[in-house]
C-alpha positions as CSV (number, residue, x, y, z in Angstrom):
1,X,0.0,0.0,0.0
2,X,1.5,3.4,-1.0
3,X,2.4,5.8,1.8
4,X,0.8,9.2,1.1
5,X,1.7,11.9,3.7
6,X,-1.5,13.3,5.2
7,X,-3.7,10.3,4.3
8,X,-4.3,6.9,5.7
9,X,-4.7,4.6,2.7
10,X,-7.4,2.0,3.3
11,X,-7.6,-0.3,0.3
12,X,-6.9,-0.5,-3.4
13,X,-10.1,0.2,-5.5
14,X,-8.6,-0.4,-8.9
15,X,-5.3,-0.7,-10.8
16,X,-4.5,0.3,-14.3
17,X,-1.7,0.7,-16.7
18,X,-1.1,4.3,-15.7
19,X,-1.8,4.3,-12.0
20,X,-3.8,3.1,-9.0
21,X,-7.0,4.3,-7.3
22,X,-7.1,4.0,-3.5
23,X,-9.7,4.5,-0.8
24,X,-8.2,6.7,1.9
25,X,-8.9,9.0,4.8
26,X,-7.3,12.5,5.2
27,X,-5.4,12.7,8.5
28,X,-4.6,15.9,10.4
29,X,-1.5,16.5,12.5
30,X,-3.3,15.4,15.7
31,X,-4.3,12.1,14.2
32,X,-7.9,13.0,13.5
33,X,-9.3,11.4,10.3
34,X,-11.8,12.8,7.9
35,X,-14.4,11.1,5.7
36,X,-13.3,8.6,3.1
37,X,-11.9,10.1,-0.1
38,X,-10.5,8.6,-3.3
39,X,-6.8,9.0,-4.1
40,X,-5.5,8.5,-7.7
41,X,-1.8,8.0,-8.0
42,X,0.0,8.2,-11.4
43,X,2.4,5.4,-12.1
44,X,5.9,6.8,-11.3
45,X,8.3,7.6,-14.1
46,X,5.6,7.6,-16.9
47,X,5.1,11.0,-18.4
48,X,1.9,10.0,-20.1
49,X,0.4,8.9,-16.7
50,X,1.3,12.3,-15.2
51,X,-0.2,14.2,-18.1
52,X,-3.4,12.2,-17.9
53,X,-3.7,12.8,-14.2
54,X,-3.2,16.5,-14.7
55,X,-5.9,16.6,-17.4
56,X,-8.3,14.8,-15.1
57,X,-7.7,17.1,-12.2
58,X,-8.3,20.2,-14.4
59,X,-11.5,18.6,-15.8
60,X,-12.8,17.9,-12.3
61,X,-12.0,21.5,-11.3
62,X,-13.7,23.0,-14.3
63,X,-16.9,20.9,-14.3
64,X,-17.4,20.4,-10.6
65,X,-19.9,18.3,-8.6
66,X,-22.5,16.8,-8.8
67,X,-21.7,15.9,-12.5
68,X,-18.2,14.7,-11.5
69,X,-16.6,13.9,-8.1
70,X,-15.4,16.9,-6.2
71,X,-11.7,17.7,-6.5
72,X,-10.1,18.0,-3.0
73,X,-6.3,18.3,-3.6
74,X,-3.5,17.8,-6.1
75,X,0.0,17.0,-4.9
76,X,3.3,15.3,-5.4
77,X,4.8,12.6,-3.1
78,X,8.3,12.9,-1.8
79,X,9.5,10.6,-4.6
80,X,8.0,12.7,-7.3
81,X,4.8,10.6,-7.8
82,X,1.8,12.8,-8.7
83,X,-1.6,12.3,-7.0
84,X,-5.1,13.7,-7.0
85,X,-7.5,13.5,-4.0
86,X,-11.2,13.6,-4.8
87,X,-14.6,12.7,-3.5
88,X,-15.2,9.0,-2.9
89,X,-18.5,8.0,-4.6
90,X,-20.0,4.8,-3.3
91,X,-22.6,4.6,-6.0
92,X,-22.7,1.6,-8.4
93,X,-21.5,2.1,-11.9
94,X,-23.6,1.5,-15.0
95,X,-21.3,-1.5,-15.7
96,X,-22.2,-2.9,-12.3
97,X,-25.9,-2.6,-13.1
98,X,-25.5,-4.2,-16.5
99,X,-23.5,-7.1,-15.0
100,X,-26.5,-7.9,-12.8
101,X,-29.1,-7.8,-15.6
102,X,-29.6,-10.5,-18.1
103,X,-30.8,-8.9,-21.3
104,X,-32.2,-5.5,-22.2
105,X,-33.5,-2.9,-19.8
106,X,-37.2,-2.6,-19.3
107,X,-39.0,0.6,-20.6
108,X,-39.4,1.8,-17.0
109,X,-35.6,1.6,-16.5
110,X,-34.3,2.7,-19.9
111,X,-35.8,6.2,-20.1
112,X,-34.7,7.6,-16.7
113,X,-31.2,6.1,-16.9
114,X,-30.6,7.1,-20.5
115,X,-31.8,10.7,-19.8
116,X,-29.6,10.9,-16.7
117,X,-26.6,9.7,-18.6
118,X,-27.2,12.2,-21.5
119,X,-27.8,15.1,-19.1
120,X,-24.5,14.4,-17.3
121,X,-22.5,14.3,-20.5
122,X,-24.3,17.4,-21.7
123,X,-22.8,19.3,-18.7
124,X,-19.3,18.1,-19.8
125,X,-19.9,19.3,-23.3
126,X,-21.3,22.6,-22.1
127,X,-17.9,23.3,-20.5
128,X,-16.2,22.8,-23.9
129,X,-14.7,19.4,-23.0
130,X,-14.8,15.9,-24.7
131,X,-14.5,12.9,-22.4
132,X,-13.1,10.6,-25.1
133,X,-13.5,7.4,-23.0
134,X,-17.2,7.1,-22.2
135,X,-18.3,3.6,-21.3
136,X,-20.5,2.0,-18.6
137,X,-17.5,1.6,-16.2
138,X,-17.0,5.3,-16.2
139,X,-20.6,6.3,-15.2
140,X,-22.0,6.3,-11.6
141,X,-25.8,5.7,-11.3
142,X,-27.6,7.7,-8.6
143,X,-31.1,6.2,-8.8
144,X,-32.3,8.1,-5.7
145,X,-31.8,11.4,-7.4
146,X,-32.4,10.2,-11.0
147,X,-29.0,11.4,-12.2
148,X,-25.6,10.1,-13.4
149,X,-22.1,11.1,-12.5
150,X,-19.2,10.8,-14.9
151,X,-15.5,10.1,-13.9
152,X,-12.1,9.0,-15.3
153,X,-11.2,12.0,-17.4
154,X,-7.6,10.9,-18.2
155,X,-8.3,11.2,-22.0
156,X,-10.3,14.4,-21.9
157,X,-9.8,17.0,-24.7
158,X,-10.7,20.6,-25.2
159,X,-11.3,20.9,-29.0
160,X,-10.1,24.0,-30.9
161,X,-13.1,25.9,-32.2
162,X,-13.6,25.5,-35.9
163,X,-11.5,22.2,-36.1
164,X,-13.8,19.2,-36.7
165,X,-13.2,15.7,-35.6
166,X,-13.1,14.4,-39.2
167,X,-10.3,16.9,-40.0
168,X,-7.9,14.8,-37.9
169,X,-4.9,13.0,-39.4
170,X,-5.0,9.2,-39.3
171,X,-2.3,7.7,-37.2
172,X,-1.0,4.3,-36.2
173,X,-4.0,2.2,-35.1
174,X,-1.7,-0.3,-33.4
175,X,-1.5,2.0,-30.4
176,X,-4.5,3.8,-29.1
177,X,-6.2,4.9,-25.9
178,X,-9.8,3.9,-25.1
179,X,-12.0,0.8,-25.0
180,X,-12.5,-0.7,-28.4
181,X,-16.3,-1.5,-28.0
182,X,-17.1,2.2,-27.3
183,X,-14.6,4.0,-29.6
184,X,-15.8,6.2,-32.5
185,X,-14.5,5.4,-36.0
186,X,-12.3,8.5,-35.9
187,X,-10.6,7.2,-32.7
188,X,-10.2,3.7,-34.3
189,X,-8.5,5.4,-37.3
190,X,-6.1,7.3,-35.0
191,X,-7.4,10.8,-35.6
192,X,-5.8,13.1,-33.0
193,X,-8.5,15.9,-33.2
194,X,-11.8,14.9,-31.7
195,X,-15.0,16.8,-30.7
196,X,-18.3,16.2,-28.9
197,X,-19.5,14.0,-31.6
198,X,-16.9,11.4,-30.7
199,X,-18.6,11.2,-27.3
200,X,-22.0,11.1,-29.1
201,X,-20.9,7.9,-30.8
202,X,-19.9,6.3,-27.5
203,X,-23.2,7.4,-26.1
204,X,-24.9,5.6,-29.0
205,X,-23.0,2.4,-28.2
206,X,-24.1,2.6,-24.5
207,X,-27.8,3.4,-25.4
208,X,-27.6,0.4,-27.9
209,X,-26.3,-1.8,-25.1
210,X,-29.1,-0.7,-22.7
211,X,-31.7,-1.5,-25.3
212,X,-30.3,-4.7,-26.8
213,X,-28.4,-6.1,-23.8
214,X,-25.2,-6.0,-25.9
215,X,-23.0,-3.5,-27.7
216,X,-23.3,-3.4,-31.5
217,X,-19.8,-4.9,-32.1
218,X,-17.6,-7.1,-29.9
219,X,-15.0,-9.8,-30.6
220,X,-11.2,-9.6,-30.9
221,X,-9.6,-6.1,-30.8
222,X,-8.9,-6.1,-34.5
223,X,-12.4,-7.2,-35.4
224,X,-14.1,-4.6,-33.3
225,X,-11.9,-1.7,-34.6
226,X,-12.6,-2.8,-38.2
227,X,-16.3,-3.1,-37.5
228,X,-16.5,0.5,-36.2
229,X,-14.6,1.7,-39.3
230,X,-16.5,-0.1,-42.0
231,X,-19.5,-2.1,-40.8
232,X,-23.1,-0.8,-40.4
233,X,-24.3,-1.8,-36.9
234,X,-27.2,-4.2,-36.9
235,X,-30.4,-2.4,-35.8
236,X,-31.0,-3.0,-32.1
237,X,-34.5,-4.2,-33.1
238,X,-32.8,-7.4,-34.3
239,X,-32.1,-8.2,-30.6
240,X,-35.0,-6.6,-28.7
241,X,-38.2,-4.8,-29.4
242,X,-37.6,-1.1,-29.6
243,X,-39.8,1.8,-30.8
244,X,-38.7,3.0,-34.3
245,X,-38.1,6.7,-33.2
246,X,-35.8,5.5,-30.4
247,X,-33.9,3.2,-32.7
248,X,-33.5,6.0,-35.2
249,X,-31.9,8.2,-32.5
250,X,-29.4,5.5,-31.5
251,X,-28.5,4.7,-35.1
252,X,-27.9,8.5,-35.8
253,X,-25.5,8.5,-32.9
254,X,-23.6,5.6,-34.5
255,X,-23.2,7.2,-37.9
256,X,-19.6,6.6,-39.3
257,X,-19.2,10.3,-40.3
258,X,-19.2,12.7,-37.4
259,X,-21.1,15.3,-39.4
260,X,-24.1,12.9,-39.6
261,X,-24.4,12.6,-35.8
262,X,-26.1,14.9,-33.3
263,X,-23.7,17.8,-32.4
264,X,-23.5,17.0,-28.7
265,X,-25.1,15.1,-25.8
266,X,-27.7,17.9,-25.3
267,X,-28.9,17.4,-28.8
268,X,-29.1,13.6,-28.3
269,X,-31.0,14.1,-25.0
270,X,-33.5,16.4,-26.8
271,X,-34.0,13.9,-29.6
272,X,-34.4,10.9,-27.2
273,X,-36.9,12.7,-25.1
274,X,-39.0,13.4,-28.2
275,X,-38.7,9.8,-29.4
276,X,-39.7,8.4,-26.0
277,X,-42.7,10.8,-25.9
278,X,-43.7,9.7,-29.4
279,X,-43.4,6.1,-28.4
280,X,-45.6,6.6,-25.4
281,X,-42.7,5.6,-23.0
282,X,-42.8,2.1,-24.3
283,X,-39.6,2.1,-26.3
284,X,-38.0,-1.0,-24.9
285,X,-39.6,-4.4,-24.0
286,X,-37.9,-7.4,-22.4
287,X,-36.4,-9.9,-24.7
288,X,-35.4,-13.5,-24.3
289,X,-31.8,-14.5,-23.6
290,X,-29.7,-14.1,-26.7
291,X,-27.2,-16.2,-28.5
292,X,-24.2,-13.8,-29.2
293,X,-21.6,-14.2,-31.8
294,X,-18.7,-11.8,-32.8
295,X,-19.9,-9.4,-35.5
296,X,-16.9,-9.9,-37.7
297,X,-15.6,-13.3,-38.4
298,X,-12.1,-13.9,-39.7
299,X,-11.5,-15.7,-43.0
300,X,-11.9,-19.5,-42.9
301,X,-8.2,-20.5,-42.4
302,X,-6.8,-23.4,-40.5
303,X,-5.1,-22.5,-37.3
304,X,-4.6,-23.8,-33.7
305,X,-6.8,-22.2,-31.1
306,X,-7.8,-22.9,-27.5
307,X,-11.5,-23.1,-26.6
308,X,-12.7,-22.6,-23.1
309,X,-16.1,-24.0,-22.1
310,X,-17.7,-22.6,-19.0
311,X,-21.0,-22.3,-17.1
312,X,-21.9,-18.9,-15.5
313,X,-24.8,-16.8,-14.6
314,X,-22.9,-13.7,-15.7
315,X,-24.4,-11.3,-18.3
316,X,-23.1,-12.3,-21.7
317,X,-21.6,-8.8,-22.2
318,X,-19.8,-9.0,-18.9
319,X,-18.5,-12.5,-19.9
320,X,-17.2,-11.1,-23.2
321,X,-15.4,-8.3,-21.5
322,X,-13.8,-10.7,-19.1
323,X,-12.6,-12.9,-22.0
324,X,-11.3,-9.9,-23.8
325,X,-9.1,-9.0,-20.8
326,X,-7.2,-12.2,-21.5
327,X,-7.1,-11.9,-25.3
328,X,-10.1,-14.1,-26.0
329,X,-13.5,-13.5,-27.4
330,X,-17.0,-15.0,-27.2
331,X,-17.8,-17.8,-29.8
332,X,-21.0,-19.1,-28.3
333,X,-23.5,-18.2,-25.6
334,X,-26.7,-20.1,-24.7
335,X,-28.3,-19.7,-21.3
336,X,-25.6,-20.2,-18.7
337,X,-23.2,-22.0,-21.2
338,X,-20.4,-20.1,-22.9
339,X,-17.5,-20.9,-25.1
340,X,-14.5,-18.5,-25.4
341,X,-11.9,-18.8,-28.1
342,X,-8.2,-17.8,-27.7
343,X,-6.2,-17.7,-30.9
344,X,-2.4,-17.2,-31.4
345,X,-2.7,-13.7,-32.9
346,X,-1.2,-11.9,-29.9
347,X,1.9,-14.1,-29.9
348,X,1.3,-16.1,-26.7
349,X,0.3,-19.7,-26.2
350,X,-3.5,-19.6,-26.5
351,X,-4.0,-22.6,-24.1
352,X,-2.0,-20.8,-21.4
353,X,-4.2,-17.7,-21.7
354,X,-7.3,-19.8,-21.7
355,X,-6.2,-21.5,-18.5
């Protein structure tokens, strides 16, 4: 456990490639402890980690609560490691909620949660910022107050007025920041300049997942990136009943060209409210458990792979994300039975990764 002067570190909440998130208590000189806070420490010696932490601290300061956790302090440890102290939020994330649900949201749940998400991101956009890493894991749900809170602003950008997302220069797609399932085509292509419509695409993926119980594309990293770039997403109505006006809003958010998407989260919120009103608040109906396959299948070539068969009550999307963390992808899902495939593309023994 790291030693942070002025704080008693309680436990590790999460670890990532660029740092660690801790639960801690501020401690005064007389030993008195304050309420629990969250401490984020940048990984020492990595300039990108320090830059991301600085961007996040500035975004929290500019936006402020309740949309984002309150920023308490920014500092540097004696060894030079940067840290940020912020409000500890005990609320569940949208990812937690999805992991407990088997299938699409009910109409009573979809509308309030979707509106809360869009209103929170609209506040971010109103401050001239683009989150660039929106996904269910980065959204707190506050059902008591019917609102959402957004966090993890390590990739945040402040676009230059007049410079559009599709004016960016393509870069090397072998190295990128973000989560593939929620990345806009311009991110997949390596464009450096993004705007609010990049977040709109990610919001479209999240809304799609709430409606259909799964994102539009998932599979191996290469397959998902290529799908965002070149494949039309299957309509969510292929997986669950959805009112046509609501489906139209979601598919507009998922347009490949930024110019064809709504301009920001506020525009999406306005369009979705109108669609839900038109549909009589019955946009989404429960659907049976789904059989899920990767959207893009590789060419039929002979190769050695490892197949992992398992039984679990986990949500299929949660299972797919767990497999992806080890370089695998979902090949079959039926009820509580799953099959994950690990191929040698990443240069490691697929059987070892499956085990």
